[in-house]
mmCIF file of N, CA and C in Angstrom:
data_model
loop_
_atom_site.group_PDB
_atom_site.id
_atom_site.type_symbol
_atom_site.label_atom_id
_atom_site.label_comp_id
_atom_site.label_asym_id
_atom_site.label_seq_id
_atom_site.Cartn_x
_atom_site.Cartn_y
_atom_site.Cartn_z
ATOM 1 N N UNK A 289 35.023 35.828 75.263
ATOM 2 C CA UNK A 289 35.971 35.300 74.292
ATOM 3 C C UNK A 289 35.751 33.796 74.104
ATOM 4 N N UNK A 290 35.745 33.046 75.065
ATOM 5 C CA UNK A 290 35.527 31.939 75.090
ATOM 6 C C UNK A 290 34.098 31.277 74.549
ATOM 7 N N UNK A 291 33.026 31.893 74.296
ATOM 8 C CA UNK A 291 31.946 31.932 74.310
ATOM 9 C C UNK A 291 32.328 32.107 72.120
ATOM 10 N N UNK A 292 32.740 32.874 72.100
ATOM 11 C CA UNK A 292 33.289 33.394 70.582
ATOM 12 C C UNK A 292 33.632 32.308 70.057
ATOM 13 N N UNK A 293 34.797 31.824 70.845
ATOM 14 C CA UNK A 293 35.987 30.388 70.441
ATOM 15 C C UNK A 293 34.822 29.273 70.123
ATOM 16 N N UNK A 294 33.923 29.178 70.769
ATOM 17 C CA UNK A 294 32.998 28.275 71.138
ATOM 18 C C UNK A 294 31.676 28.419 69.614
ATOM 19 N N UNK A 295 31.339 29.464 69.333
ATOM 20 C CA UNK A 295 30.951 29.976 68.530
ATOM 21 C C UNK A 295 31.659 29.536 67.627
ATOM 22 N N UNK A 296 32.718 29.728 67.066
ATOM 23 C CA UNK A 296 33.189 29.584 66.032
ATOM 24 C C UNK A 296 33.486 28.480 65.883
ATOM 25 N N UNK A 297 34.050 27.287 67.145
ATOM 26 C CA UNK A 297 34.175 26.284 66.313
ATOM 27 C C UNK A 297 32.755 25.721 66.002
ATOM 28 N N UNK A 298 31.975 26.230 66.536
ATOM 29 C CA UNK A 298 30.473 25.518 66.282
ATOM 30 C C UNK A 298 29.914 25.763 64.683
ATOM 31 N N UNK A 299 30.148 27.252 63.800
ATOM 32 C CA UNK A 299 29.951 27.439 62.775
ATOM 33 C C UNK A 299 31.084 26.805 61.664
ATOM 34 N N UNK A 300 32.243 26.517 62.522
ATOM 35 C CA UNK A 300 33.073 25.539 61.980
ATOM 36 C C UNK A 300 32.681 24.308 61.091
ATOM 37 N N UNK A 301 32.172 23.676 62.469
ATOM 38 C CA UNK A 301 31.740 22.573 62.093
ATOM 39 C C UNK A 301 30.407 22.536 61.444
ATOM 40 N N UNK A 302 30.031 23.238 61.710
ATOM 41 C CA UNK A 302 28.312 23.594 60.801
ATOM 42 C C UNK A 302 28.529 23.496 59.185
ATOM 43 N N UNK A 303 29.945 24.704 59.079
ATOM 44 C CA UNK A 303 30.505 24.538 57.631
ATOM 45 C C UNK A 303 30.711 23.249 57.308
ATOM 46 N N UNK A 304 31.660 22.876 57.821
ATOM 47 C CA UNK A 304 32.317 21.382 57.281
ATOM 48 C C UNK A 304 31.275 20.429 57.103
ATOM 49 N N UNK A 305 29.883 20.167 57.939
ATOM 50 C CA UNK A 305 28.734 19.965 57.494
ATOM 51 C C UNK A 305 28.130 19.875 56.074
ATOM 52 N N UNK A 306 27.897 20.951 56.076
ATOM 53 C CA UNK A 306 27.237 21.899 55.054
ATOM 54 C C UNK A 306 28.308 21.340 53.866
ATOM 55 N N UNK A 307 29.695 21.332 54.096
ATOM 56 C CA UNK A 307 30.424 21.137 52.888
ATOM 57 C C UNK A 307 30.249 20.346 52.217
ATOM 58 N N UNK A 308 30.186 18.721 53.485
ATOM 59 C CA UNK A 308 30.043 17.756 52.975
ATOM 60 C C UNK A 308 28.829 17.513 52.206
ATOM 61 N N UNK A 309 28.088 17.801 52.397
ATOM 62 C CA UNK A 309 26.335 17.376 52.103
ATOM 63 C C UNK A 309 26.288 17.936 50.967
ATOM 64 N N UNK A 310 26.849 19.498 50.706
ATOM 65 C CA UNK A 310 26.922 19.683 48.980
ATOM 66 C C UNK A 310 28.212 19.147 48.439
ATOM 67 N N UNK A 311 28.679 18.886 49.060
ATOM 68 C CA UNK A 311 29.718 17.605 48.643
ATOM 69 C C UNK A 311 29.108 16.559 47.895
ATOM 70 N N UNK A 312 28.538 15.911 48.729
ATOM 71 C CA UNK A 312 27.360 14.315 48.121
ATOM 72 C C UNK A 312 26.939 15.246 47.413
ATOM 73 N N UNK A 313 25.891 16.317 47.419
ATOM 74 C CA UNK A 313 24.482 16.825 46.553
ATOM 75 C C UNK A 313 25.410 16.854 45.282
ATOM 76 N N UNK A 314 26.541 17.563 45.136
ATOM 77 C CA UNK A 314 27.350 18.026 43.852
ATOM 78 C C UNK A 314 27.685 16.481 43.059
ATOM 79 N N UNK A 315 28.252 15.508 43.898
ATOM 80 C CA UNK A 315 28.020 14.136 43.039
ATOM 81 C C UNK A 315 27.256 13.509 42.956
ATOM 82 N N UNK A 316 25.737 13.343 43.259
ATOM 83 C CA UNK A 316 24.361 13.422 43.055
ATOM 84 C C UNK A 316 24.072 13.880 41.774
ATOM 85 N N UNK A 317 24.363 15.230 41.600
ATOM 86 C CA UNK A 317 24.041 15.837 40.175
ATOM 87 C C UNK A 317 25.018 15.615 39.024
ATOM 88 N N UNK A 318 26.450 15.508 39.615
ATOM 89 C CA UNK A 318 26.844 15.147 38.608
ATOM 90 C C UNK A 318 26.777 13.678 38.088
ATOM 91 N N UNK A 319 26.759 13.066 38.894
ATOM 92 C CA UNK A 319 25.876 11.341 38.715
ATOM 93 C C UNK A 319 24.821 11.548 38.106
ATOM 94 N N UNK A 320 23.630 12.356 38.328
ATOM 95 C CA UNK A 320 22.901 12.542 37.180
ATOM 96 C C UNK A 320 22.837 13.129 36.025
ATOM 97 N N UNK A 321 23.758 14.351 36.335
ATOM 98 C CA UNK A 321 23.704 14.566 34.798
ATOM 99 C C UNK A 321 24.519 13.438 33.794
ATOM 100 N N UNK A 322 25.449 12.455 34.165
ATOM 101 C CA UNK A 322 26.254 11.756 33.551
ATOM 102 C C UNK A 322 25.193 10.734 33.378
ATOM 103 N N UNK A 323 24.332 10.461 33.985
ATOM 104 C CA UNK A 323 22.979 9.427 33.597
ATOM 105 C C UNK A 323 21.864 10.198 32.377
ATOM 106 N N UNK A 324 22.096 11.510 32.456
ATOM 107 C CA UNK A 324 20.852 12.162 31.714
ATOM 108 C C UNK A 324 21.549 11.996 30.259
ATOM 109 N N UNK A 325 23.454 12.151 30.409
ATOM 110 C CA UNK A 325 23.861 12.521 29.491
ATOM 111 C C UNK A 325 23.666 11.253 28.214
ATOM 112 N N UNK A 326 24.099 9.834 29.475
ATOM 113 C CA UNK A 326 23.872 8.651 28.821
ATOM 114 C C UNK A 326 22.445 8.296 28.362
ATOM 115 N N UNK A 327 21.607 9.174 28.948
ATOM 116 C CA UNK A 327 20.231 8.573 28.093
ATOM 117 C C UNK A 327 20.229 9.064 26.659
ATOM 118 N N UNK A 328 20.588 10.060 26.962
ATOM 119 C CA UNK A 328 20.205 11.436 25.636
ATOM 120 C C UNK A 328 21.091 11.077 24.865
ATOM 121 N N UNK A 329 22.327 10.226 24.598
ATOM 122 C CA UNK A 329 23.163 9.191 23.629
ATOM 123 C C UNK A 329 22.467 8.183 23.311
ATOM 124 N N UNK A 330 21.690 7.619 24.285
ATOM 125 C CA UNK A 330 21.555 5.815 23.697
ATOM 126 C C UNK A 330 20.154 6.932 23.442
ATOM 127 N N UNK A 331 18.980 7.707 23.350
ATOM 128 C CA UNK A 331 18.230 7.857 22.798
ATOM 129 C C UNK A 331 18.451 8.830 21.163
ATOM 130 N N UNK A 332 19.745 9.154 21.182
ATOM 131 C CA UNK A 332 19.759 9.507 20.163
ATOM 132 C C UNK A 332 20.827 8.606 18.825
ATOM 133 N N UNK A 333 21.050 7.934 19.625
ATOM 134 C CA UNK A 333 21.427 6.325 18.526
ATOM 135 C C UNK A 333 20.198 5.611 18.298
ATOM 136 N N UNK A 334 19.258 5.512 18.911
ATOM 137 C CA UNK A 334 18.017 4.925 18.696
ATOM 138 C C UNK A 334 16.857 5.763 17.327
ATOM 139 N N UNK A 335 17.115 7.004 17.812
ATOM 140 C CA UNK A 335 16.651 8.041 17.086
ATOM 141 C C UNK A 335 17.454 7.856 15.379
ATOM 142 N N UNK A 336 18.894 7.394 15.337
ATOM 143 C CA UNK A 336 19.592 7.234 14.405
ATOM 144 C C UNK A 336 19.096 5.962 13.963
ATOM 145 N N UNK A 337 18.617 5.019 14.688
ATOM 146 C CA UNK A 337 18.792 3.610 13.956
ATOM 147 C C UNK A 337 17.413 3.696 13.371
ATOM 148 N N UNK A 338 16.418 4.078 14.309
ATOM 149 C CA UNK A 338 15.063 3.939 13.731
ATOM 150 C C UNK A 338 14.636 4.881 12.670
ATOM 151 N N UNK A 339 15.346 5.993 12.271
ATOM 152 C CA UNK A 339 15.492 6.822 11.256
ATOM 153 C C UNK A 339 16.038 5.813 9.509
ATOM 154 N N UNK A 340 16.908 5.078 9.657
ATOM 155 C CA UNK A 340 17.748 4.393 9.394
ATOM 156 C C UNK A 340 16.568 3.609 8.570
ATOM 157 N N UNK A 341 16.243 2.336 9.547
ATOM 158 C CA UNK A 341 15.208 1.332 9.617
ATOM 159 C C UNK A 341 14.174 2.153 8.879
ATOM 160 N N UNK A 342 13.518 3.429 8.701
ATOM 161 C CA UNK A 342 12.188 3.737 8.505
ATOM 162 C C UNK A 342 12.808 4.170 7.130
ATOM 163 N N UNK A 343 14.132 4.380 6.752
ATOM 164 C CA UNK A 343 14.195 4.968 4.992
ATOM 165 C C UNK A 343 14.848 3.818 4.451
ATOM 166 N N UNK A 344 15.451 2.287 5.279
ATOM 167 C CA UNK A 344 15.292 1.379 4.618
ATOM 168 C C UNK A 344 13.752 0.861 3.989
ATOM 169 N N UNK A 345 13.017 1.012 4.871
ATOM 170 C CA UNK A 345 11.298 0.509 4.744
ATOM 171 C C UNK A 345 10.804 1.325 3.875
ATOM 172 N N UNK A 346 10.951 2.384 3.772
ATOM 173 C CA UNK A 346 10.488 3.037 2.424
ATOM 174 C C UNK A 346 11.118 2.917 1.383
ATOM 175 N N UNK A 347 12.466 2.524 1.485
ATOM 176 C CA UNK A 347 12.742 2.326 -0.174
ATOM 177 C C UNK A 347 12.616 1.233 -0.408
ATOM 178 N N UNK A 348 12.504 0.053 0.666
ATOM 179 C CA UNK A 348 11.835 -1.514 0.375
ATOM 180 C C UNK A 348 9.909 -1.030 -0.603
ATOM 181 N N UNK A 349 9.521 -0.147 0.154
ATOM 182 C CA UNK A 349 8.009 0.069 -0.196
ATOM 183 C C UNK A 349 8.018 0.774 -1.681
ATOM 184 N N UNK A 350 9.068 2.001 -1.915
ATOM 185 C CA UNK A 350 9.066 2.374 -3.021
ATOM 186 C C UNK A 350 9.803 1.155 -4.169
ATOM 187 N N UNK A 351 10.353 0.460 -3.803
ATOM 188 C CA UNK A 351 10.609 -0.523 -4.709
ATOM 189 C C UNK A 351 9.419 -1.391 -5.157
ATOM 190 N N UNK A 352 8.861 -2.194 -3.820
ATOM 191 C CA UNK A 352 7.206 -2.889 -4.466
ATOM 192 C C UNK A 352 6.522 -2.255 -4.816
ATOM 193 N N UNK A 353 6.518 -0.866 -4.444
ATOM 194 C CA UNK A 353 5.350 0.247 -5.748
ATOM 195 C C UNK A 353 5.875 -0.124 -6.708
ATOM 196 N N UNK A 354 7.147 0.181 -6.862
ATOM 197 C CA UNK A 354 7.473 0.177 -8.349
ATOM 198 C C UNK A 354 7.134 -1.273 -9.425
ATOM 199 N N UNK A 355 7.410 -2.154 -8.748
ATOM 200 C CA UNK A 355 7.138 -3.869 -9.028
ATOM 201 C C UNK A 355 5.713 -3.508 -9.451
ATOM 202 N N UNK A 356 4.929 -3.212 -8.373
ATOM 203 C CA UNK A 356 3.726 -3.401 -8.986
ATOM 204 C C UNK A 356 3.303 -2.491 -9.318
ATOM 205 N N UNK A 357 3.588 -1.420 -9.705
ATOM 206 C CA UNK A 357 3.306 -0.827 -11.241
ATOM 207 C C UNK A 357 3.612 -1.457 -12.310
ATOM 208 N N UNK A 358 5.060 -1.905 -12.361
ATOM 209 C CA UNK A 358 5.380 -2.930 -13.217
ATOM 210 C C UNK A 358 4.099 -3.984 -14.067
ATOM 211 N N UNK A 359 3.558 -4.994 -13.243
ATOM 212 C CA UNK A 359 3.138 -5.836 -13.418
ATOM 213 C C UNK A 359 1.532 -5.015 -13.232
ATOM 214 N N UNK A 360 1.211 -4.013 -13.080
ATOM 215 C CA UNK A 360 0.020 -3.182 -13.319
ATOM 216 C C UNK A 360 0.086 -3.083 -15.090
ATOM 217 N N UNK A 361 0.917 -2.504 -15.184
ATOM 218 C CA UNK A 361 1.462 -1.951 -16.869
ATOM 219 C C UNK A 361 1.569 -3.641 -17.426
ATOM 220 N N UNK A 362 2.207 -4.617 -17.143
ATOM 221 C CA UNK A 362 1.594 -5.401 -18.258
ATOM 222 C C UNK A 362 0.059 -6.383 -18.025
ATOM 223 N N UNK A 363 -0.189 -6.421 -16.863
ATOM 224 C CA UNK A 363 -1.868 -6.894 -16.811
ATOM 225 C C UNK A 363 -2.432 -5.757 -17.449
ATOM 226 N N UNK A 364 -2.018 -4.402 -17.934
ATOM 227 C CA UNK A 364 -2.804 -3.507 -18.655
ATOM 228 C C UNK A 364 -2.697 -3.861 -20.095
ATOM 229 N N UNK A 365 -1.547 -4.295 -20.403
ATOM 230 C CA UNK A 365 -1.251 -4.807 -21.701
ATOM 231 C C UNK A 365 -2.377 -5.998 -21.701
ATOM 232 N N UNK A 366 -1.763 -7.190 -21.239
ATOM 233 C CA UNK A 366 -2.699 -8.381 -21.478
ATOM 234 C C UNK A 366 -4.068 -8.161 -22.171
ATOM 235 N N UNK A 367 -4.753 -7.373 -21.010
ATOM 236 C CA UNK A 367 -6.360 -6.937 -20.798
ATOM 237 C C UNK A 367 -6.339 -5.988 -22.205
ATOM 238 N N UNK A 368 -5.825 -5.129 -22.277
ATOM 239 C CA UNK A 368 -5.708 -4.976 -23.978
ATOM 240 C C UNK A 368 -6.124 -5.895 -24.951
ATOM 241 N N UNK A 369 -4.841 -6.299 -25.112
ATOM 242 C CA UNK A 369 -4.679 -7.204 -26.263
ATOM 243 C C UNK A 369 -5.914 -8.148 -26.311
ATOM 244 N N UNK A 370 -6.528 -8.741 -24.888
ATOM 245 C CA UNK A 370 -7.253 -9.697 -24.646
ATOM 246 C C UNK A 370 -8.790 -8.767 -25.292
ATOM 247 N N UNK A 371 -8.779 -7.654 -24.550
ATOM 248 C CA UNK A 371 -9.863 -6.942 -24.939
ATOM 249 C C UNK A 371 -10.128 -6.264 -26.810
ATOM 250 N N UNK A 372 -8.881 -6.420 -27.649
ATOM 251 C CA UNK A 372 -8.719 -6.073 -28.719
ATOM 252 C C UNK A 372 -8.993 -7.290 -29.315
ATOM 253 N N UNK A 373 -8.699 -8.627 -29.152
ATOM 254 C CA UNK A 373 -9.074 -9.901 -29.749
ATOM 255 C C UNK A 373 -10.806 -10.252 -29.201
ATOM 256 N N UNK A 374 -11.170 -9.302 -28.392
ATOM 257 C CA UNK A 374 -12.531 -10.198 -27.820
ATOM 258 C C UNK A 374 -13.516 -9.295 -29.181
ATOM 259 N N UNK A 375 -12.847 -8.083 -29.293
ATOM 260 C CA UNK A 375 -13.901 -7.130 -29.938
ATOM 261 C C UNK A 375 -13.383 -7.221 -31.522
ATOM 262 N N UNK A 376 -12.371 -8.209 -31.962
ATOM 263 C CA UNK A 376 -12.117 -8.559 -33.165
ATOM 264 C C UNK A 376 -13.648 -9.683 -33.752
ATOM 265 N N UNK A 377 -12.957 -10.488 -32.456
ATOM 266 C CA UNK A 377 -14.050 -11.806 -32.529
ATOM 267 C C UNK A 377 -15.528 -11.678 -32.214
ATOM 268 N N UNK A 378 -16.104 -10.264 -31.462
ATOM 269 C CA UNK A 378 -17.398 -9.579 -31.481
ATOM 270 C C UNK A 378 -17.938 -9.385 -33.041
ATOM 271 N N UNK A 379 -17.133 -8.963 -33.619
ATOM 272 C CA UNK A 379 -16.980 -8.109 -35.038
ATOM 273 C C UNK A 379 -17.496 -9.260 -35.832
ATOM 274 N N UNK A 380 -16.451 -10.394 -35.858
ATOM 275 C CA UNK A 380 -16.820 -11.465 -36.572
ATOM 276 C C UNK A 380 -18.041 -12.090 -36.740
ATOM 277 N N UNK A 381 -18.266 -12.883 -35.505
ATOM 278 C CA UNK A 381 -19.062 -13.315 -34.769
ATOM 279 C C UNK A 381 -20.549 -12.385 -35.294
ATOM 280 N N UNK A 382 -20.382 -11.195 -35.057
ATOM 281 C CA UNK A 382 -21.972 -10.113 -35.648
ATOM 282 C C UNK A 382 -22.331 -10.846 -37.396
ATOM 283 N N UNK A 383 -20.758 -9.950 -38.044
ATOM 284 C CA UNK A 383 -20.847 -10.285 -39.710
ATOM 285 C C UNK A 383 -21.516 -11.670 -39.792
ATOM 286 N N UNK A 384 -20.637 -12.743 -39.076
ATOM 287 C CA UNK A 384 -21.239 -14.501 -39.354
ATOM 288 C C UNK A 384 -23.175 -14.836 -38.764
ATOM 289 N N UNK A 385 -23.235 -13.849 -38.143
ATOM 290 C CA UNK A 385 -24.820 -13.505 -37.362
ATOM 291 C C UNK A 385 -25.492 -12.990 -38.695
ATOM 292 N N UNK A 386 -24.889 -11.850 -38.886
ATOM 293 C CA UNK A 386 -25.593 -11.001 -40.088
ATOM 294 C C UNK A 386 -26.067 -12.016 -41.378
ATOM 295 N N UNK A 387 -24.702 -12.813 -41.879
ATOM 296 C CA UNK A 387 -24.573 -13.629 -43.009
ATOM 297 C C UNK A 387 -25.525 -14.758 -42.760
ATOM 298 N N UNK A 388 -25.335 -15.528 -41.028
ATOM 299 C CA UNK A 388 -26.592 -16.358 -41.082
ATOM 300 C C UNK A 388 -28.118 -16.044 -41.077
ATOM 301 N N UNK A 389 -28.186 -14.602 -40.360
ATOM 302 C CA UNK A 389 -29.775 -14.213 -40.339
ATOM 303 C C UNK A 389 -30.152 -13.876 -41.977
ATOM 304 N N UNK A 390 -29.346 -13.619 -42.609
ATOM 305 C CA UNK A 390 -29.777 -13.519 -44.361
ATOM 306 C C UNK A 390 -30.158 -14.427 -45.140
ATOM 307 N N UNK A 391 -29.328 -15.522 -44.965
ATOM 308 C CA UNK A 391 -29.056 -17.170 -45.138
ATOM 309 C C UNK A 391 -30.751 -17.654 -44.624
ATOM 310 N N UNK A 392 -30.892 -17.513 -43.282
ATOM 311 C CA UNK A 392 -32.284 -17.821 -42.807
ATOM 312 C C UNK A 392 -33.362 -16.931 -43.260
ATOM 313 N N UNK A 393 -33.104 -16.115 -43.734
ATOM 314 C CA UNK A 393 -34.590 -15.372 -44.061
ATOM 315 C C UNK A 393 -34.706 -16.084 -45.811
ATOM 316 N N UNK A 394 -33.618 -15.932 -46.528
ATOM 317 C CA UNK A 394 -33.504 -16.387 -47.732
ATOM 318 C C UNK A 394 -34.748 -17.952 -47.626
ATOM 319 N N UNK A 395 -33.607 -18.959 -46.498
ATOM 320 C CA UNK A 395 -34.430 -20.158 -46.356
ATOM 321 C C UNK A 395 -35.847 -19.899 -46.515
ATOM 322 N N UNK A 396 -36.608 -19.257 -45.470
ATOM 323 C CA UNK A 396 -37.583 -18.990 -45.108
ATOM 324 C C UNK A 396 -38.444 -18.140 -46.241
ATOM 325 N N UNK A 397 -37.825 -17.740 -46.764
ATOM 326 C CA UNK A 397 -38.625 -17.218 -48.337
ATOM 327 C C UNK A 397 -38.540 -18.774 -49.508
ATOM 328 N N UNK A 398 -37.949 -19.206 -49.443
ATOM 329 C CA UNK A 398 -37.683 -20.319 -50.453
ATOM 330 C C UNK A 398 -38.785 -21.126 -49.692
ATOM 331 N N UNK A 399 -39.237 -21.216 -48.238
ATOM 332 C CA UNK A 399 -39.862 -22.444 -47.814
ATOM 333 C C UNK A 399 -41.301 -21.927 -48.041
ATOM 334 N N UNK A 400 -41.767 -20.827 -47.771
ATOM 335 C CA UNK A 400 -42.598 -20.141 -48.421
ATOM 336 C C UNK A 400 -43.286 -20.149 -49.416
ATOM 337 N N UNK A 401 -42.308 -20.030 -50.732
ATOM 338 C CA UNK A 401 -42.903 -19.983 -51.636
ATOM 339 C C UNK A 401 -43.020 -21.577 -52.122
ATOM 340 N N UNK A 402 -41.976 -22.218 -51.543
ATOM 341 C CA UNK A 402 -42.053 -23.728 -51.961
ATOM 342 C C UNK A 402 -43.476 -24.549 -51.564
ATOM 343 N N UNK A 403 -44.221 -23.442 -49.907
ATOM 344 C CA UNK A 403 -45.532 -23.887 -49.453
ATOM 345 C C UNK A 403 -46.400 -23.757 -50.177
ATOM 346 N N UNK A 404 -46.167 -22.732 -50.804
ATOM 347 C CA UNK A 404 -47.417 -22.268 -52.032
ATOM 348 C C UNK A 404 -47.400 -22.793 -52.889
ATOM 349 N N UNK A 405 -46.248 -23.293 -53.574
ATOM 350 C CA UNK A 405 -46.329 -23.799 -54.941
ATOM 351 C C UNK A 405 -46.566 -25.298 -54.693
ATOM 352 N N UNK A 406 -46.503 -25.885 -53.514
ATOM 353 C CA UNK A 406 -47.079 -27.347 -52.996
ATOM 354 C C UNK A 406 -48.536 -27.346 -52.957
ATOM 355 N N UNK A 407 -49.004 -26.331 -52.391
ATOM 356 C CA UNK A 407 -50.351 -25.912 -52.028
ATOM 357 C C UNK A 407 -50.752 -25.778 -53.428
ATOM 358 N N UNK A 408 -50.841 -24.820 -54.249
ATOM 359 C CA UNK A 408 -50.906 -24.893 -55.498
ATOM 360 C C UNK A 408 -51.579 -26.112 -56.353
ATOM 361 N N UNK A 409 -50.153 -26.947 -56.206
ATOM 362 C CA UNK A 409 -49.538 -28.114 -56.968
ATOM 363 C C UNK A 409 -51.049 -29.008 -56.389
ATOM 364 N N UNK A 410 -51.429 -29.255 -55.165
ATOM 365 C CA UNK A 410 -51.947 -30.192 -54.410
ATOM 366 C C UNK A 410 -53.384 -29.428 -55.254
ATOM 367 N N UNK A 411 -53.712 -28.002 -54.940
ATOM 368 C CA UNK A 411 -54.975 -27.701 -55.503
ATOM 369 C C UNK A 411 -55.370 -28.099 -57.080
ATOM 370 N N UNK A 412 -54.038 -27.747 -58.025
ATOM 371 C CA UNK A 412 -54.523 -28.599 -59.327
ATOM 372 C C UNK A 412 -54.683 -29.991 -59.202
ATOM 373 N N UNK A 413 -54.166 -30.467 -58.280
ATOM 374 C CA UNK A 413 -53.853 -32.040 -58.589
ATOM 375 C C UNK A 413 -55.813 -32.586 -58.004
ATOM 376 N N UNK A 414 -56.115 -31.801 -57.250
ATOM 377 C CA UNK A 414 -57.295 -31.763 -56.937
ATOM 378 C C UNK A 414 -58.297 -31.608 -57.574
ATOM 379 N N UNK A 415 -58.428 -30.767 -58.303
ATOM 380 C CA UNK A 415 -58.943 -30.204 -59.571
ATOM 381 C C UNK A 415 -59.124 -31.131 -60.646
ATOM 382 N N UNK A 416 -58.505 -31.597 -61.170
ATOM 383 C CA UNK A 416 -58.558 -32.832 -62.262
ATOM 384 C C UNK A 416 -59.127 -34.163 -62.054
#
C-alpha cells in the first residue's frame, strides 16, 4: 500500500510536471501564433500599400504615355506641314531649274549663232 501511496504521489508530481511544461509549451505557441498573426497583418498592409504605390505608378506612367503621345501627334503635325512646305518649295525650286536650264540653252543658242555670224562677219571682212 505504501509503496502505491508512494507511486502515486510520484505520478502526481510527474503530472503536475508535465502540466506545467505544456503549460509554458501552450504559451510558447500561443506567443507564436500571436507573432505569426502580427506578421501576416503588417505583411499584408504592406501587400496593400505596395499594391497601392504600383497603380499609383502606373497611372503616373499611363498619364506620360499619354503626354507623349500628345506631343508625338503634334511633332507629327510639325514634320508634316514642314515636310508639305519642303516639297512645295522642291516643286518650285525644279519649275525655276526647268525655266533657268531653258533660259541657258536659249543663251547658248543665241551665243552660237552670234559665233558664227562673228566668224562669218570676220571672214567677209577678210575677203575684201
Amino acid at each position: 500500500l505504501d509503496a502505491r501511496l508512494q507511486e502515486t504521489v510520484g505520478l502526481s508530481s510527474e503530472n503536475e510536471r508535465l502540466r506545467v511544461q505544456m503549460a509554458f509549451t501552450q504559451s510558447d505557441v500561443d506567443r507564436m501564433v500571436q507573432e505569426h498573426e502580427k506578421v501576416k497583418q503588417e505583411l499584408a498592409q504592406s501587400l496593400v500599400r505596395l499594391r497601392q504605390a504600383a497603380a499609383e505608378e502606373q497611372e503616373g506612367l499611363h498619364e506620360r504615355i499619354a503626354h507623349f503621345r500628345g506631343e508625338l501627334k503634334k511633332a507629327a503635325k510639325v514634320i508634316s506641314k514642314q515636310k508639305s512646305t519642303f516639297n512645295a518649295m522642291l516643286l518650285k525650286s525644279e519649275k525655276r531649274n526647268a525655266i533657268l536650264t531653258a533660259q541657258l540653252d536659249e543663251l547658248r543658242s543665241k551665243s552660237h549663232r552670234l559665233e558664227a555670224e562673228t566668224a562669218q562677219v570676220t571672214k567677209s571682212m577678210q575677203n575684201l
